[in-house]
């Protein structure tokens, strides 16, 4: 079972998200749990605990932390990623999302579509960065990386 069965965000110390951010979070979590690929590769000749996995995402000491457990609540992995490589793409993503949310309220569909295409492009870049940062730690498909990137952005919102 190479998948995430449960995902949690440690956002207890963050300010309340905007309604738009909260909606993005709910959609990303729902979609992630419906369909994802999450594989822990063998490392140092050790056996890999079998999934499905419970993943908790948090930001600690300015690092993105993936805490991965088995269904039996046994530690499967924990890895810490530098937030540096994510900073610019997250900033760009928030800016384009803000433009998109405003556009939906008052612009014609053709202009909304243009902004949405740019938003998807930045989102794809964020998921690519995440896949690179996870290399050797966890393997995720593109859709899983996109959904996890959205959740990383939610954590950045208050951080």
One Martini backbone bead per residue (centre of mass of N, CA, C, O) as a GRO file, in nm:
protein
  159
    1UNK     BB    1   0.084   0.046   0.031
    2UNK     BB    2   0.122   0.353  -0.164
    3UNK     BB    3  -0.017   0.564   0.065
    4UNK     BB    4  -0.232   0.813   0.180
    5UNK     BB    5  -0.479   0.804   0.450
    6UNK     BB    6  -0.354   1.050   0.621
    7UNK     BB    7  -0.389   1.411   0.688
    8UNK     BB    8  -0.194   1.666   0.857
    9UNK     BB    9  -0.194   1.993   1.008
   10UNK     BB   10   0.028   2.211   1.180
   11UNK     BB   11  -0.180   2.507   1.262
   12UNK     BB   12  -0.217   2.614   1.561
   13UNK     BB   13  -0.008   2.885   1.535
   14UNK     BB   14  -0.190   3.003   1.321
   15UNK     BB   15  -0.363   3.193   1.148
   16UNK     BB   16  -0.647   3.243   1.016
   17UNK     BB   17  -0.782   3.167   0.735
   18UNK     BB   18  -0.907   3.231   0.462
   19UNK     BB   19  -1.164   3.119   0.279
   20UNK     BB   20  -0.987   3.044   0.033
   21UNK     BB   21  -0.772   2.880   0.182
   22UNK     BB   22  -0.964   2.678   0.313
   23UNK     BB   23  -1.070   2.564   0.047
   24UNK     BB   24  -0.801   2.464  -0.066
   25UNK     BB   25  -0.747   2.270   0.164
   26UNK     BB   26  -0.995   2.087   0.140
   27UNK     BB   27  -0.950   1.998  -0.151
   28UNK     BB   28  -0.663   1.883  -0.121
   29UNK     BB   29  -0.732   1.670   0.093
   30UNK     BB   30  -0.947   1.519  -0.056
   31UNK     BB   31  -0.786   1.452  -0.317
   32UNK     BB   32  -0.552   1.309  -0.180
   33UNK     BB   33  -0.722   1.075  -0.045
   34UNK     BB   34  -0.844   0.964  -0.313
   35UNK     BB   35  -0.550   1.029  -0.474
   36UNK     BB   36  -0.231   0.860  -0.432
   37UNK     BB   37   0.136   0.871  -0.417
   38UNK     BB   38   0.342   0.697  -0.159
   39UNK     BB   39   0.694   0.633  -0.139
   40UNK     BB   40   0.921   0.447   0.047
   41UNK     BB   41   1.239   0.406   0.026
   42UNK     BB   42   1.505   0.233   0.044
   43UNK     BB   43   1.744   0.250   0.326
   44UNK     BB   44   2.028   0.115   0.420
   45UNK     BB   45   1.884  -0.184   0.399
   46UNK     BB   46   1.609  -0.121   0.506
   47UNK     BB   47   1.305  -0.169   0.591
   48UNK     BB   48   0.989  -0.081   0.477
   49UNK     BB   49   0.725   0.045   0.587
   50UNK     BB   50   0.404  -0.013   0.554
   51UNK     BB   51   0.129   0.079   0.415
   52UNK     BB   52  -0.049   0.303   0.491
   53UNK     BB   53  -0.029   0.655   0.559
   54UNK     BB   54   0.055   0.901   0.801
   55UNK     BB   55   0.057   1.258   0.753
   56UNK     BB   56   0.256   1.522   0.889
   57UNK     BB   57   0.249   1.873   0.862
   58UNK     BB   58   0.521   2.109   0.925
   59UNK     BB   59   0.668   2.393   1.096
   60UNK     BB   60   1.016   2.376   1.199
   61UNK     BB   61   1.268   2.569   1.223
   62UNK     BB   62   1.228   2.655   0.918
   63UNK     BB   63   1.093   2.367   0.849
   64UNK     BB   64   0.981   2.104   0.665
   65UNK     BB   65   0.765   1.849   0.804
   66UNK     BB   66   0.768   1.495   0.774
   67UNK     BB   67   0.538   1.278   0.936
   68UNK     BB   68   0.560   0.921   0.924
   69UNK     BB   69   0.304   0.671   0.949
   70UNK     BB   70   0.146   0.408   1.025
   71UNK     BB   71  -0.152   0.264   1.099
   72UNK     BB   72  -0.005   0.171   1.384
   73UNK     BB   73   0.172   0.427   1.475
   74UNK     BB   74   0.444   0.392   1.330
   75UNK     BB   75   0.743   0.487   1.253
   76UNK     BB   76   0.862   0.553   0.914
   77UNK     BB   77   0.921   0.875   0.896
   78UNK     BB   78   1.151   1.167   0.886
   79UNK     BB   79   1.150   1.490   0.724
   80UNK     BB   80   1.359   1.775   0.641
   81UNK     BB   81   1.291   2.085   0.476
   82UNK     BB   82   1.382   2.340   0.317
   83UNK     BB   83   1.226   2.656   0.249
   84UNK     BB   84   1.387   2.812   0.038
   85UNK     BB   85   1.289   2.674  -0.242
   86UNK     BB   86   0.976   2.784  -0.180
   87UNK     BB   87   0.943   3.089  -0.144
   88UNK     BB   88   0.894   3.207  -0.433
   89UNK     BB   89   0.664   3.017  -0.527
   90UNK     BB   90   0.471   3.090  -0.297
   91UNK     BB   91   0.456   3.390  -0.349
   92UNK     BB   92   0.353   3.366  -0.641
   93UNK     BB   93   0.100   3.200  -0.573
   94UNK     BB   94  -0.040   3.409  -0.392
   95UNK     BB   95  -0.056   3.634  -0.601
   96UNK     BB   96  -0.222   3.477  -0.817
   97UNK     BB   97  -0.458   3.403  -0.633
   98UNK     BB   98  -0.548   3.685  -0.570
   99UNK     BB   99  -0.609   3.758  -0.863
  100UNK     BB  100  -0.813   3.533  -0.910
  101UNK     BB  101  -1.022   3.603  -0.686
  102UNK     BB  102  -1.078   3.885  -0.807
  103UNK     BB  103  -1.156   3.805  -1.097
  104UNK     BB  104  -1.409   3.634  -1.032
  105UNK     BB  105  -1.577   3.893  -0.940
  106UNK     BB  106  -1.514   4.096  -1.233
  107UNK     BB  107  -1.428   3.922  -1.473
  108UNK     BB  108  -1.400   3.781  -1.757
  109UNK     BB  109  -1.343   3.460  -1.855
  110UNK     BB  110  -1.085   3.512  -2.029
  111UNK     BB  111  -0.919   3.641  -1.792
  112UNK     BB  112  -0.945   3.414  -1.592
  113UNK     BB  113  -0.806   3.198  -1.765
  114UNK     BB  114  -0.528   3.331  -1.775
  115UNK     BB  115  -0.476   3.332  -1.470
  116UNK     BB  116  -0.517   3.024  -1.429
  117UNK     BB  117  -0.279   2.935  -1.602
  118UNK     BB  118  -0.065   3.071  -1.427
  119UNK     BB  119  -0.137   2.924  -1.168
  120UNK     BB  120  -0.075   2.638  -1.273
  121UNK     BB  121   0.222   2.689  -1.340
  122UNK     BB  122   0.314   2.754  -1.050
  123UNK     BB  123   0.210   2.492  -0.926
  124UNK     BB  124   0.392   2.306  -1.093
  125UNK     BB  125   0.656   2.421  -0.984
  126UNK     BB  126   0.607   2.346  -0.687
  127UNK     BB  127   0.585   2.038  -0.739
  128UNK     BB  128   0.867   2.005  -0.855
  129UNK     BB  129   1.024   2.098  -0.609
  130UNK     BB  130   0.915   1.882  -0.421
  131UNK     BB  131   1.016   1.635  -0.574
  132UNK     BB  132   1.314   1.711  -0.546
  133UNK     BB  133   1.320   1.727  -0.226
  134UNK     BB  134   1.216   1.412  -0.201
  135UNK     BB  135   1.454   1.286  -0.301
  136UNK     BB  136   1.509   0.974  -0.130
  137UNK     BB  137   1.242   0.987   0.065
  138UNK     BB  138   1.002   1.032  -0.157
  139UNK     BB  139   0.745   0.914  -0.373
  140UNK     BB  140   0.566   1.120  -0.610
  141UNK     BB  141   0.327   1.226  -0.787
  142UNK     BB  142   0.205   1.497  -0.939
  143UNK     BB  143  -0.069   1.518  -0.790
  144UNK     BB  144   0.046   1.490  -0.507
  145UNK     BB  145   0.239   1.731  -0.522
  146UNK     BB  146   0.022   1.945  -0.569
  147UNK     BB  147  -0.135   1.897  -0.301
  148UNK     BB  148   0.105   1.938  -0.110
  149UNK     BB  149   0.169   2.226  -0.200
  150UNK     BB  150  -0.090   2.350  -0.101
  151UNK     BB  151  -0.034   2.277   0.201
  152UNK     BB  152   0.224   2.440   0.223
  153UNK     BB  153   0.090   2.710   0.169
  154UNK     BB  154  -0.090   2.707   0.417
  155UNK     BB  155   0.151   2.713   0.616
  156UNK     BB  156   0.272   2.984   0.501
  157UNK     BB  157   0.046   3.189   0.554
  158UNK     BB  158   0.142   3.206   0.877
  159UNK     BB  159   0.479   3.188   0.855
   0.00000   0.00000   0.00000
